[in-house]
mmCIF file with all atom_site columns, C-alpha atoms and ligand atoms in Angstrom:
data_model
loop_
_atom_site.group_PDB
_atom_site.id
_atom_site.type_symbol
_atom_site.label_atom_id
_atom_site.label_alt_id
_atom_site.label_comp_id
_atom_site.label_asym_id
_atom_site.label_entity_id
_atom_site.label_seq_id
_atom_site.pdbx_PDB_ins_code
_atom_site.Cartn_x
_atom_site.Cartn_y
_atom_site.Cartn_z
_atom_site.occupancy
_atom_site.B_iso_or_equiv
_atom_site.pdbx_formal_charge
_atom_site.auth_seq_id
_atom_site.auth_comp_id
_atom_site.auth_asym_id
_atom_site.auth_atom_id
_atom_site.pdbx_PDB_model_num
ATOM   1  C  CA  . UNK A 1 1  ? -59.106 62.466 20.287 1.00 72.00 ? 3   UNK A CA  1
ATOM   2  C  CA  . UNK A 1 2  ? -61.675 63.533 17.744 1.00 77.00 ? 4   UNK A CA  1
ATOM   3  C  CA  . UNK A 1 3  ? -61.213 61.704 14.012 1.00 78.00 ? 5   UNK A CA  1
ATOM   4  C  CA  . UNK A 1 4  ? -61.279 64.860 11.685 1.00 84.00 ? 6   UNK A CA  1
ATOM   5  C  CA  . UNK A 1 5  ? -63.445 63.424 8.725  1.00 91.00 ? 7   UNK A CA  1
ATOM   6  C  CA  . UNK A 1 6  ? -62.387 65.986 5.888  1.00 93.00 ? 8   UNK A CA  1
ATOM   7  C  CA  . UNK A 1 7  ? -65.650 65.138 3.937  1.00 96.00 ? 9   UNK A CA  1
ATOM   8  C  CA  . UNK A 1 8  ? -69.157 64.893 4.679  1.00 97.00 ? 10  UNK A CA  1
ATOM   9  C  CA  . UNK A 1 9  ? -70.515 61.600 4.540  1.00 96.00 ? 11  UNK A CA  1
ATOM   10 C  CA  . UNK A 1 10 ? -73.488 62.012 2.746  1.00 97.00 ? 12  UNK A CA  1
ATOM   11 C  CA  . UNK A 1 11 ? -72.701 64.506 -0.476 1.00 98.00 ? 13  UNK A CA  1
ATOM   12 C  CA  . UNK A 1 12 ? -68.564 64.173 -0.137 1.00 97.00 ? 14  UNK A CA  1
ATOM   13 C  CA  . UNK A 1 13 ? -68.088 67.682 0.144  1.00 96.00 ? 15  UNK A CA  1
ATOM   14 C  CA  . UNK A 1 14 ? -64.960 68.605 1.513  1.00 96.00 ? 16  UNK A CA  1
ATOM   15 C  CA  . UNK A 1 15 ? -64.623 69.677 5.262  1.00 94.00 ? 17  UNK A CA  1
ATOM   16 C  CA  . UNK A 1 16 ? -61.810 72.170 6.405  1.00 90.00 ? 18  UNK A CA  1
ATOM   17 C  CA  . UNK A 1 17 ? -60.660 71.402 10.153 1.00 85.00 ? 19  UNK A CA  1
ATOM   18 C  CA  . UNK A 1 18 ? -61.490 74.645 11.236 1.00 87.00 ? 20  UNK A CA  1
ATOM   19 C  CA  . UNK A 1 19 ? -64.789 75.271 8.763  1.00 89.00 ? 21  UNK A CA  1
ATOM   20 C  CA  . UNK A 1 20 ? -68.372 74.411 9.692  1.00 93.00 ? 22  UNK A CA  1
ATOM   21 C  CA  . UNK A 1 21 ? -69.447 70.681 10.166 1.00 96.00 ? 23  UNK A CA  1
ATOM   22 C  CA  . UNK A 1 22 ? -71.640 68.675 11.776 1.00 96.00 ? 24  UNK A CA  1
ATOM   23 C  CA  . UNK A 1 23 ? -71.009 65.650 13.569 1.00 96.00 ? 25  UNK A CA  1
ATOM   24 C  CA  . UNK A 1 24 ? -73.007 62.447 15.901 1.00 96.00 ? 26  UNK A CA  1
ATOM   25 C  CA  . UNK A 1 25 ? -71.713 61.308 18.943 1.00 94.00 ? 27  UNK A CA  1
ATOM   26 C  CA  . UNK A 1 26 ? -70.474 58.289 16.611 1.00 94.00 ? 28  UNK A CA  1
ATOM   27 C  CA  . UNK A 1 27 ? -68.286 60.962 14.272 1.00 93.00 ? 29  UNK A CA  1
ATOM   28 C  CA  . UNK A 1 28 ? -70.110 60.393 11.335 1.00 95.00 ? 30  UNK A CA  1
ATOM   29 C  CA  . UNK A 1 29 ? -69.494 64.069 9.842  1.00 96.00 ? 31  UNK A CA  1
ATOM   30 C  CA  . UNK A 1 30 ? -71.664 66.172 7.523  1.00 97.00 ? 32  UNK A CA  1
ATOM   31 C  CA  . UNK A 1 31 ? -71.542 69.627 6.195  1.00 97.00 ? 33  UNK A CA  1
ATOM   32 C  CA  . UNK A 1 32 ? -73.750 72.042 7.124  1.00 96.00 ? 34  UNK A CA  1
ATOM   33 C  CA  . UNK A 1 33 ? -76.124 71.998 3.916  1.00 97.00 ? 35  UNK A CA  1
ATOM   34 C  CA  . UNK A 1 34 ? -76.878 67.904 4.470  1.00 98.00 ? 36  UNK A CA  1
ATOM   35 C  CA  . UNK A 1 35 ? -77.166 69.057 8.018  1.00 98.00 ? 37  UNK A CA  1
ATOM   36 C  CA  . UNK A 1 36 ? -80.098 70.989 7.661  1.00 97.00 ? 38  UNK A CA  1
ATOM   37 C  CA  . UNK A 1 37 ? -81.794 69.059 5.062  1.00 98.00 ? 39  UNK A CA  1
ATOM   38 C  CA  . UNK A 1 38 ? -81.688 66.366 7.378  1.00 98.00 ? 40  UNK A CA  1
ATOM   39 C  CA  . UNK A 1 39 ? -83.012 68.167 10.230 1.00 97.00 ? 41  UNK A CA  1
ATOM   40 C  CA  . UNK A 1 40 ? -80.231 67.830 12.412 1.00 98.00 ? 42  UNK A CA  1
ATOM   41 C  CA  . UNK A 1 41 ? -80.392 64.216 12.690 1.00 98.00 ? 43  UNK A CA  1
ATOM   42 C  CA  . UNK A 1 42 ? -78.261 61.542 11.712 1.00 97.00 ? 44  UNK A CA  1
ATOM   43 C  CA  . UNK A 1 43 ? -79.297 58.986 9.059  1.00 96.00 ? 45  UNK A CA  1
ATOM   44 C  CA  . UNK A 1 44 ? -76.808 56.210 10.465 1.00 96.00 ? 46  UNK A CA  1
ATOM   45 C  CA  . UNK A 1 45 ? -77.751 56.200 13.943 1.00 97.00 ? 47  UNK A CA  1
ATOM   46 C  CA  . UNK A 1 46 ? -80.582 58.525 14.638 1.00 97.00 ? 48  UNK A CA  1
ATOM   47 C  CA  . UNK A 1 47 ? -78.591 60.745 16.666 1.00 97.00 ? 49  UNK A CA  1
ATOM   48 C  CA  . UNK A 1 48 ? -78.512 64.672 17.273 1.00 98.00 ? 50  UNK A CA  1
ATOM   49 C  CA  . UNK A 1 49 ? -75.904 66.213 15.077 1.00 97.00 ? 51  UNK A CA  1
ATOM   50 C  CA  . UNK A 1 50 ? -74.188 68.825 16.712 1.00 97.00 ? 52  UNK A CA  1
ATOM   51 C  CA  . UNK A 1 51 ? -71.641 71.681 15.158 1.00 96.00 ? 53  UNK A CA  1
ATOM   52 C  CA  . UNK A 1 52 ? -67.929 69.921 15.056 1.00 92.00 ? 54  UNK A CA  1
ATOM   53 C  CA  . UNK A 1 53 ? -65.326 72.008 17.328 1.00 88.00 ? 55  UNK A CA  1
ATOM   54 C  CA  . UNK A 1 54 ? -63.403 73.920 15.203 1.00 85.00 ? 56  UNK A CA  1
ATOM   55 C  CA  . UNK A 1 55 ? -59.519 72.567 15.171 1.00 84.00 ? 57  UNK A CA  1
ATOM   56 C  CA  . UNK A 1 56 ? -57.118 75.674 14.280 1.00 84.00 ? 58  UNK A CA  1
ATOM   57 C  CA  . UNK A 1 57 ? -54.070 74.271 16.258 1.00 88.00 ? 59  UNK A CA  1
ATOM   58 C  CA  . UNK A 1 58 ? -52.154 71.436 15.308 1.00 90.00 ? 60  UNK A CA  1
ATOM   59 C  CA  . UNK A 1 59 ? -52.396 68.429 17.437 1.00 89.00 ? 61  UNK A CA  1
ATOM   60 C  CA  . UNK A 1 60 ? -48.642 67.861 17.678 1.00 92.00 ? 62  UNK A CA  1
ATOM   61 C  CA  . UNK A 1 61 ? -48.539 71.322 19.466 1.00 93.00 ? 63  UNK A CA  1
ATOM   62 C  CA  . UNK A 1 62 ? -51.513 71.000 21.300 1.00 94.00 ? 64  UNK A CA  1
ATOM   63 C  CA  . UNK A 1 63 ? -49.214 67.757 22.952 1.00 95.00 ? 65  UNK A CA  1
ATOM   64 C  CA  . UNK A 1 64 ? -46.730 69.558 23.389 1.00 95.00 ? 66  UNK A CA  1
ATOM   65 C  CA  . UNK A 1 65 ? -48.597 72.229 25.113 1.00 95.00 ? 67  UNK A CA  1
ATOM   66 C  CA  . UNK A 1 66 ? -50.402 69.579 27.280 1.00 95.00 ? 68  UNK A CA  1
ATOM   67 C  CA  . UNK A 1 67 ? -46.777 67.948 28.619 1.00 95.00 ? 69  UNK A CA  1
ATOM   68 C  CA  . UNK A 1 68 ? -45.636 71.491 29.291 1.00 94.00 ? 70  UNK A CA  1
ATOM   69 C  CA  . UNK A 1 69 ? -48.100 72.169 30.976 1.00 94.00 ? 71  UNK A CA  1
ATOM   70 C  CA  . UNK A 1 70 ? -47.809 68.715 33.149 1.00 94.00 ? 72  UNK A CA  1
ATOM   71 C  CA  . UNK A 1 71 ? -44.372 69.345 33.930 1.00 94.00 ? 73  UNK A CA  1
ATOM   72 C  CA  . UNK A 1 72 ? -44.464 72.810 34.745 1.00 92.00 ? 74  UNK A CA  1
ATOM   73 C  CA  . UNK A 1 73 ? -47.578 72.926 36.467 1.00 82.00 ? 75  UNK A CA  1
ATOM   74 C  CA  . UNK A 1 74 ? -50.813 74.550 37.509 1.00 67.00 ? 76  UNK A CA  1
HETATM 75 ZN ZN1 . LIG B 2 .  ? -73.049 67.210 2.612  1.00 85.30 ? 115 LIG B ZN1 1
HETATM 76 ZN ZN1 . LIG B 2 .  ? -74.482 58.859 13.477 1.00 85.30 ? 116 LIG B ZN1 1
#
């Protein structure tokens, strides 16, 4: 599952779950003001930084969801 980083990496500002960040297929996280100063690119590894999935559930009831769903099917 997705680490939630809760700040961005470059400035520390914090990062709500279900706000606006940006993250590289290595989770390093940023918010969206770093983002665009850094033209969409990630200083660690070079890579494409894409806009993080929001999370609004929790992911205790997301599991519990998921194993309902397993055992009562389709
Ligand atoms: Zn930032
Ligand atoms: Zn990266």
């Amino acid at each position: 599952m997705l680490k939630m980083k809760s700040a961005c990496e470059k400035c520390g500002a914090s990062l709500s779950p279900d706000g606006t960040a940006y993250i590289c297929s290595f989770e390093c996280t940023y918010c969206a003001t770093c983002t665009q100063a850094m033209d969409a690119t990630c200083p660690n590894c070079d890579g494409e930084l894409l806009r993080r999935p929001s999370r609004v559930r929790k992911a205790l009831e997301v599991a519990a969801t998921q194993i309902k769903q397993k055992l009562f099917g389709k």
